[in-house]
Amino acid sequence: MRIRCSPWSRFGNAIVIALALAFPLSGCVAVPAPACAAGEQAAIGERLYFGMAKPGGTVSEAEWDAFVQDSVAPRFPDGFTAWPASGQWRGADGKAVSEATRVLSLVHAPDERSEAAVRAIASEYKTRFRQEAVLRVRSHVCMSF
C-alpha cells in the first residue's frame, strides 16, 4: 500500500520547528508610556476589584471601611477612589461566581514603593477575607490637576 501525502506535508516539520523557535522569542513586549502633554505627568493607573463574598457570608460595610482605613489610606494618603459594583468571574474550581464587588482606583508614581503598596493591599485583602484572588488592572496614564 502506498500512502500519498500532500505536497505541503514535507513542510510540516519545518513549520513546527519554526513555530517552536518563534514562541519563546515572542515574549512580552513592553508598551511604552504615553507621551504626556504639557502640564501632565506620567503615572500609573490601577484598578483593583475586590469580591465581597467570603466563606460563611459577605464582607460587611464596616469590614470594608476598616480595610480601606487600615490598608489603603495609609499607603495612598494623597487619595484614591472606591465604589461599589457587581461582577462575575470564574473561580479556580471552574464555576462562574456573581457577587457584589468594590472597585478601588489609584493613580500613583511609577516607582517601586507604590508597586509594593498595591501588591500589599491585594495580599492583605485576600488574607483578611479569605479570597482566592483580587483582580488588578494596571496601565500607563498621564495625569494633571
JSON list of C-alpha atoms in Angstrom, two decimals:
[
{"chain": "A", "resi": 1, "resn": "MET", "atom": "CA", "xyz": [0.00, 0.00, 0.00]},
{"chain": "A", "resi": 2, "resn": "ARG", "atom": "CA", "xyz": [1.33, 3.37, -0.92]},
{"chain": "A", "resi": 3, "resn": "ILE", "atom": "CA", "xyz": [0.42, 6.44, 1.14]},
{"chain": "A", "resi": 4, "resn": "ARG", "atom": "CA", "xyz": [0.10, 9.64, -0.81]},
{"chain": "A", "resi": 5, "resn": "CYS", "atom": "CA", "xyz": [0.95, 12.81, 1.05]},
{"chain": "A", "resi": 6, "resn": "SER", "atom": "CA", "xyz": [0.07, 16.35, 0.27]},
{"chain": "A", "resi": 7, "resn": "PRO", "atom": "CA", "xyz": [2.94, 18.36, -1.18]},
{"chain": "A", "resi": 8, "resn": "TRP", "atom": "CA", "xyz": [2.58, 20.55, 1.93]},
{"chain": "A", "resi": 9, "resn": "SER", "atom": "CA", "xyz": [3.41, 17.69, 4.30]},
{"chain": "A", "resi": 10, "resn": "ARG", "atom": "CA", "xyz": [7.10, 17.97, 3.57]},
{"chain": "A", "resi": 11, "resn": "PHE", "atom": "CA", "xyz": [6.95, 21.47, 5.08]},
{"chain": "A", "resi": 12, "resn": "GLY", "atom": "CA", "xyz": [5.21, 20.24, 8.23]},
{"chain": "A", "resi": 13, "resn": "ASN", "atom": "CA", "xyz": [8.38, 19.58, 10.23]},
{"chain": "A", "resi": 14, "resn": "ALA", "atom": "CA", "xyz": [9.88, 22.89, 9.18]},
{"chain": "A", "resi": 15, "resn": "ILE", "atom": "CA", "xyz": [6.73, 24.75, 10.24]},
{"chain": "A", "resi": 16, "resn": "VAL", "atom": "CA", "xyz": [6.64, 23.01, 13.62]},
{"chain": "A", "resi": 17, "resn": "ILE", "atom": "CA", "xyz": [10.32, 23.80, 14.23]},
{"chain": "A", "resi": 18, "resn": "ALA", "atom": "CA", "xyz": [9.87, 27.44, 13.17]},
{"chain": "A", "resi": 19, "resn": "LEU", "atom": "CA", "xyz": [6.88, 27.85, 15.50]},
{"chain": "A", "resi": 20, "resn": "ALA", "atom": "CA", "xyz": [8.71, 26.17, 18.37]},
{"chain": "A", "resi": 21, "resn": "LEU", "atom": "CA", "xyz": [11.57, 28.62, 17.96]},
{"chain": "A", "resi": 22, "resn": "ALA", "atom": "CA", "xyz": [9.33, 31.65, 17.48]},
{"chain": "A", "resi": 23, "resn": "PHE", "atom": "CA", "xyz": [7.19, 31.29, 20.61]},
{"chain": "A", "resi": 24, "resn": "PRO", "atom": "CA", "xyz": [9.98, 31.68, 23.18]},
{"chain": "A", "resi": 25, "resn": "LEU", "atom": "CA", "xyz": [11.26, 34.68, 21.27]},
{"chain": "A", "resi": 26, "resn": "SER", "atom": "CA", "xyz": [7.84, 36.35, 21.04]},
{"chain": "A", "resi": 27, "resn": "GLY", "atom": "CA", "xyz": [7.58, 37.02, 24.83]},
{"chain": "A", "resi": 28, "resn": "CYS", "atom": "CA", "xyz": [6.00, 40.11, 26.27]},
{"chain": "A", "resi": 29, "resn": "VAL", "atom": "CA", "xyz": [6.57, 43.39, 24.56]},
{"chain": "A", "resi": 30, "resn": "ALA", "atom": "CA", "xyz": [6.87, 46.46, 26.74]},
{"chain": "A", "resi": 31, "resn": "VAL", "atom": "CA", "xyz": [4.22, 49.02, 25.93]},
{"chain": "A", "resi": 32, "resn": "PRO", "atom": "CA", "xyz": [5.77, 52.46, 26.02]},
{"chain": "A", "resi": 33, "resn": "ALA", "atom": "CA", "xyz": [4.26, 55.03, 28.36]},
{"chain": "A", "resi": 34, "resn": "PRO", "atom": "CA", "xyz": [2.16, 57.64, 26.56]},
{"chain": "A", "resi": 35, "resn": "ALA", "atom": "CA", "xyz": [3.73, 60.95, 25.68]},
{"chain": "A", "resi": 36, "resn": "CYS", "atom": "CA", "xyz": [2.12, 63.31, 28.18]},
{"chain": "A", "resi": 37, "resn": "ALA", "atom": "CA", "xyz": [1.02, 66.79, 27.12]},
{"chain": "A", "resi": 38, "resn": "ALA", "atom": "CA", "xyz": [2.34, 69.97, 28.67]},
{"chain": "A", "resi": 39, "resn": "GLY", "atom": "CA", "xyz": [1.12, 70.25, 32.24]},
{"chain": "A", "resi": 40, "resn": "GLU", "atom": "CA", "xyz": [0.64, 66.50, 32.61]},
{"chain": "A", "resi": 41, "resn": "GLN", "atom": "CA", "xyz": [2.89, 63.97, 34.25]},
{"chain": "A", "resi": 42, "resn": "ALA", "atom": "CA", "xyz": [3.34, 60.26, 33.64]},
{"chain": "A", "resi": 43, "resn": "ALA", "atom": "CA", "xyz": [1.79, 57.99, 36.24]},
{"chain": "A", "resi": 44, "resn": "ILE", "atom": "CA", "xyz": [0.40, 54.50, 36.75]},
{"chain": "A", "resi": 45, "resn": "GLY", "atom": "CA", "xyz": [-3.37, 53.99, 36.89]},
{"chain": "A", "resi": 46, "resn": "GLU", "atom": "CA", "xyz": [-4.56, 50.98, 38.87]},
{"chain": "A", "resi": 47, "resn": "ARG", "atom": "CA", "xyz": [-7.95, 49.39, 39.33]},
{"chain": "A", "resi": 48, "resn": "LEU", "atom": "CA", "xyz": [-8.33, 46.67, 41.91]},
{"chain": "A", "resi": 49, "resn": "TYR", "atom": "CA", "xyz": [-11.50, 44.58, 42.03]},
{"chain": "A", "resi": 50, "resn": "PHE", "atom": "CA", "xyz": [-12.40, 43.08, 45.40]},
{"chain": "A", "resi": 51, "resn": "GLY", "atom": "CA", "xyz": [-15.09, 40.41, 45.63]},
{"chain": "A", "resi": 52, "resn": "MET", "atom": "CA", "xyz": [-17.28, 40.86, 48.68]},
{"chain": "A", "resi": 53, "resn": "ALA", "atom": "CA", "xyz": [-18.29, 37.19, 49.12]},
{"chain": "A", "resi": 54, "resn": "LYS", "atom": "CA", "xyz": [-16.25, 35.31, 51.69]},
{"chain": "A", "resi": 55, "resn": "PRO", "atom": "CA", "xyz": [-16.55, 31.88, 53.26]},
{"chain": "A", "resi": 56, "resn": "GLY", "atom": "CA", "xyz": [-19.59, 31.96, 55.52]},
{"chain": "A", "resi": 57, "resn": "GLY", "atom": "CA", "xyz": [-21.01, 35.28, 54.30]},
{"chain": "A", "resi": 58, "resn": "THR", "atom": "CA", "xyz": [-20.04, 38.60, 52.81]},
{"chain": "A", "resi": 59, "resn": "VAL", "atom": "CA", "xyz": [-17.65, 41.41, 53.68]},
{"chain": "A", "resi": 60, "resn": "SER", "atom": "CA", "xyz": [-19.78, 43.93, 55.59]},
{"chain": "A", "resi": 61, "resn": "GLU", "atom": "CA", "xyz": [-19.69, 47.69, 55.02]},
{"chain": "A", "resi": 62, "resn": "ALA", "atom": "CA", "xyz": [-17.94, 48.08, 58.38]},
{"chain": "A", "resi": 63, "resn": "GLU", "atom": "CA", "xyz": [-15.32, 45.47, 57.44]},
{"chain": "A", "resi": 64, "resn": "TRP", "atom": "CA", "xyz": [-14.74, 47.15, 54.04]},
{"chain": "A", "resi": 65, "resn": "ASP", "atom": "CA", "xyz": [-14.44, 50.59, 55.65]},
{"chain": "A", "resi": 66, "resn": "ALA", "atom": "CA", "xyz": [-11.96, 49.25, 58.22]},
{"chain": "A", "resi": 67, "resn": "PHE", "atom": "CA", "xyz": [-9.91, 47.61, 55.46]},
{"chain": "A", "resi": 68, "resn": "VAL", "atom": "CA", "xyz": [-9.78, 50.87, 53.49]},
{"chain": "A", "resi": 69, "resn": "GLN", "atom": "CA", "xyz": [-8.74, 52.85, 56.58]},
{"chain": "A", "resi": 70, "resn": "ASP", "atom": "CA", "xyz": [-6.17, 50.26, 57.74]},
{"chain": "A", "resi": 71, "resn": "SER", "atom": "CA", "xyz": [-4.69, 49.13, 54.43]},
{"chain": "A", "resi": 72, "resn": "VAL", "atom": "CA", "xyz": [-5.39, 51.63, 51.65]},
{"chain": "A", "resi": 73, "resn": "ALA", "atom": "CA", "xyz": [-5.41, 55.12, 53.21]},
{"chain": "A", "resi": 74, "resn": "PRO", "atom": "CA", "xyz": [-2.01, 54.83, 54.94]},
{"chain": "A", "resi": 75, "resn": "ARG", "atom": "CA", "xyz": [-0.37, 53.64, 51.71]},
{"chain": "A", "resi": 76, "resn": "PHE", "atom": "CA", "xyz": [-2.00, 56.24, 49.46]},
{"chain": "A", "resi": 77, "resn": "PRO", "atom": "CA", "xyz": [-2.56, 59.31, 51.66]},
{"chain": "A", "resi": 78, "resn": "ASP", "atom": "CA", "xyz": [-2.76, 61.62, 48.61]},
{"chain": "A", "resi": 79, "resn": "GLY", "atom": "CA", "xyz": [-6.05, 59.99, 47.64]},
{"chain": "A", "resi": 80, "resn": "PHE", "atom": "CA", "xyz": [-7.93, 57.22, 45.89]},
{"chain": "A", "resi": 81, "resn": "THR", "atom": "CA", "xyz": [-11.47, 56.46, 44.79]},
{"chain": "A", "resi": 82, "resn": "ALA", "atom": "CA", "xyz": [-13.61, 53.43, 45.62]},
{"chain": "A", "resi": 83, "resn": "TRP", "atom": "CA", "xyz": [-17.09, 52.47, 44.52]},
{"chain": "A", "resi": 84, "resn": "PRO", "atom": "CA", "xyz": [-19.49, 49.51, 44.68]},
{"chain": "A", "resi": 85, "resn": "ALA", "atom": "CA", "xyz": [-20.09, 47.33, 41.63]},
{"chain": "A", "resi": 86, "resn": "SER", "atom": "CA", "xyz": [-21.33, 43.89, 40.74]},
{"chain": "A", "resi": 87, "resn": "GLY", "atom": "CA", "xyz": [-19.21, 41.40, 38.91]},
{"chain": "A", "resi": 88, "resn": "GLN", "atom": "CA", "xyz": [-18.74, 37.88, 37.72]},
{"chain": "A", "resi": 89, "resn": "TRP", "atom": "CA", "xyz": [-15.62, 35.77, 37.45]},
{"chain": "A", "resi": 90, "resn": "ARG", "atom": "CA", "xyz": [-14.63, 32.12, 37.10]},
{"chain": "A", "resi": 91, "resn": "GLY", "atom": "CA", "xyz": [-13.05, 30.63, 40.21]},
{"chain": "A", "resi": 92, "resn": "ALA", "atom": "CA", "xyz": [-10.28, 28.05, 40.34]},
{"chain": "A", "resi": 93, "resn": "ASP", "atom": "CA", "xyz": [-12.95, 25.34, 40.53]},
{"chain": "A", "resi": 94, "resn": "GLY", "atom": "CA", "xyz": [-14.22, 26.42, 37.07]},
{"chain": "A", "resi": 95, "resn": "LYS", "atom": "CA", "xyz": [-17.56, 27.72, 38.34]},
{"chain": "A", "resi": 96, "resn": "ALA", "atom": "CA", "xyz": [-18.85, 31.18, 37.45]},
{"chain": "A", "resi": 97, "resn": "VAL", "atom": "CA", "xyz": [-19.38, 33.35, 40.52]},
{"chain": "A", "resi": 98, "resn": "SER", "atom": "CA", "xyz": [-21.52, 36.50, 40.58]},
{"chain": "A", "resi": 99, "resn": "GLU", "atom": "CA", "xyz": [-21.02, 38.74, 43.56]},
{"chain": "A", "resi": 100, "resn": "ALA", "atom": "CA", "xyz": [-21.01, 42.24, 44.94]},
{"chain": "A", "resi": 101, "resn": "THR", "atom": "CA", "xyz": [-17.67, 43.92, 44.31]},
{"chain": "A", "resi": 102, "resn": "ARG", "atom": "CA", "xyz": [-15.73, 47.01, 45.35]},
{"chain": "A", "resi": 103, "resn": "VAL", "atom": "CA", "xyz": [-13.51, 48.78, 42.83]},
{"chain": "A", "resi": 104, "resn": "LEU", "atom": "CA", "xyz": [-10.51, 50.75, 44.04]},
{"chain": "A", "resi": 105, "resn": "SER", "atom": "CA", "xyz": [-8.95, 53.26, 41.66]},
{"chain": "A", "resi": 106, "resn": "LEU", "atom": "CA", "xyz": [-5.43, 54.53, 42.32]},
{"chain": "A", "resi": 107, "resn": "VAL", "atom": "CA", "xyz": [-3.13, 56.86, 40.38]},
{"chain": "A", "resi": 108, "resn": "HIS", "atom": "CA", "xyz": [0.46, 56.87, 41.57]},
{"chain": "A", "resi": 109, "resn": "ALA", "atom": "CA", "xyz": [4.07, 57.45, 40.65]},
{"chain": "A", "resi": 110, "resn": "PRO", "atom": "CA", "xyz": [5.75, 54.71, 38.62]},
{"chain": "A", "resi": 111, "resn": "ASP", "atom": "CA", "xyz": [8.03, 53.66, 41.48]},
{"chain": "A", "resi": 112, "resn": "GLU", "atom": "CA", "xyz": [8.79, 50.53, 43.49]},
{"chain": "A", "resi": 113, "resn": "ARG", "atom": "CA", "xyz": [7.29, 51.94, 46.72]},
{"chain": "A", "resi": 114, "resn": "SER", "atom": "CA", "xyz": [3.88, 52.37, 45.07]},
{"chain": "A", "resi": 115, "resn": "GLU", "atom": "CA", "xyz": [4.15, 48.98, 43.35]},
{"chain": "A", "resi": 116, "resn": "ALA", "atom": "CA", "xyz": [4.86, 47.30, 46.68]},
{"chain": "A", "resi": 117, "resn": "ALA", "atom": "CA", "xyz": [1.95, 49.17, 48.29]},
{"chain": "A", "resi": 118, "resn": "VAL", "atom": "CA", "xyz": [-0.53, 47.95, 45.67]},
{"chain": "A", "resi": 119, "resn": "ARG", "atom": "CA", "xyz": [0.69, 44.36, 45.99]},
{"chain": "A", "resi": 120, "resn": "ALA", "atom": "CA", "xyz": [0.39, 44.60, 49.79]},
{"chain": "A", "resi": 121, "resn": "ILE", "atom": "CA", "xyz": [-3.21, 45.89, 49.59]},
{"chain": "A", "resi": 122, "resn": "ALA", "atom": "CA", "xyz": [-4.27, 42.97, 47.39]},
{"chain": "A", "resi": 123, "resn": "SER", "atom": "CA", "xyz": [-2.43, 40.46, 49.56]},
{"chain": "A", "resi": 124, "resn": "GLU", "atom": "CA", "xyz": [-3.93, 41.81, 52.78]},
{"chain": "A", "resi": 125, "resn": "TYR", "atom": "CA", "xyz": [-7.46, 41.67, 51.36]},
{"chain": "A", "resi": 126, "resn": "LYS", "atom": "CA", "xyz": [-7.02, 38.06, 50.25]},
{"chain": "A", "resi": 127, "resn": "THR", "atom": "CA", "xyz": [-5.70, 37.08, 53.66]},
{"chain": "A", "resi": 128, "resn": "ARG", "atom": "CA", "xyz": [-8.18, 39.06, 55.76]},
{"chain": "A", "resi": 129, "resn": "PHE", "atom": "CA", "xyz": [-11.28, 37.94, 53.86]},
{"chain": "A", "resi": 130, "resn": "ARG", "atom": "CA", "xyz": [-10.04, 34.52, 52.66]},
{"chain": "A", "resi": 131, "resn": "GLN", "atom": "CA", "xyz": [-10.23, 35.46, 49.00]},
{"chain": "A", "resi": 132, "resn": "GLU", "atom": "CA", "xyz": [-8.94, 33.41, 46.10]},
{"chain": "A", "resi": 133, "resn": "ALA", "atom": "CA", "xyz": [-7.99, 36.48, 44.07]},
{"chain": "A", "resi": 134, "resn": "VAL", "atom": "CA", "xyz": [-8.06, 40.25, 43.68]},
{"chain": "A", "resi": 135, "resn": "LEU", "atom": "CA", "xyz": [-8.14, 41.43, 40.07]},
{"chain": "A", "resi": 136, "resn": "ARG", "atom": "CA", "xyz": [-5.55, 44.10, 39.29]},
{"chain": "A", "resi": 137, "resn": "VAL", "atom": "CA", "xyz": [-5.59, 46.17, 36.09]},
{"chain": "A", "resi": 138, "resn": "ARG", "atom": "CA", "xyz": [-2.55, 48.41, 35.59]},
{"chain": "A", "resi": 139, "resn": "SER", "atom": "CA", "xyz": [-1.88, 50.96, 32.85]},
{"chain": "A", "resi": 140, "resn": "HIS", "atom": "CA", "xyz": [0.33, 53.90, 31.99]},
{"chain": "A", "resi": 141, "resn": "VAL", "atom": "CA", "xyz": [-1.55, 57.19, 32.20]},
{"chain": "A", "resi": 142, "resn": "CYS", "atom": "CA", "xyz": [-0.99, 60.93, 32.08]},
{"chain": "A", "resi": 143, "resn": "MET", "atom": "CA", "xyz": [-2.37, 62.97, 34.97]},
{"chain": "A", "resi": 144, "resn": "SER", "atom": "CA", "xyz": [-2.89, 66.60, 35.82]},
{"chain": "A", "resi": 145, "resn": "PHE", "atom": "CA", "xyz": [-4.79, 68.62, 38.39]}
]
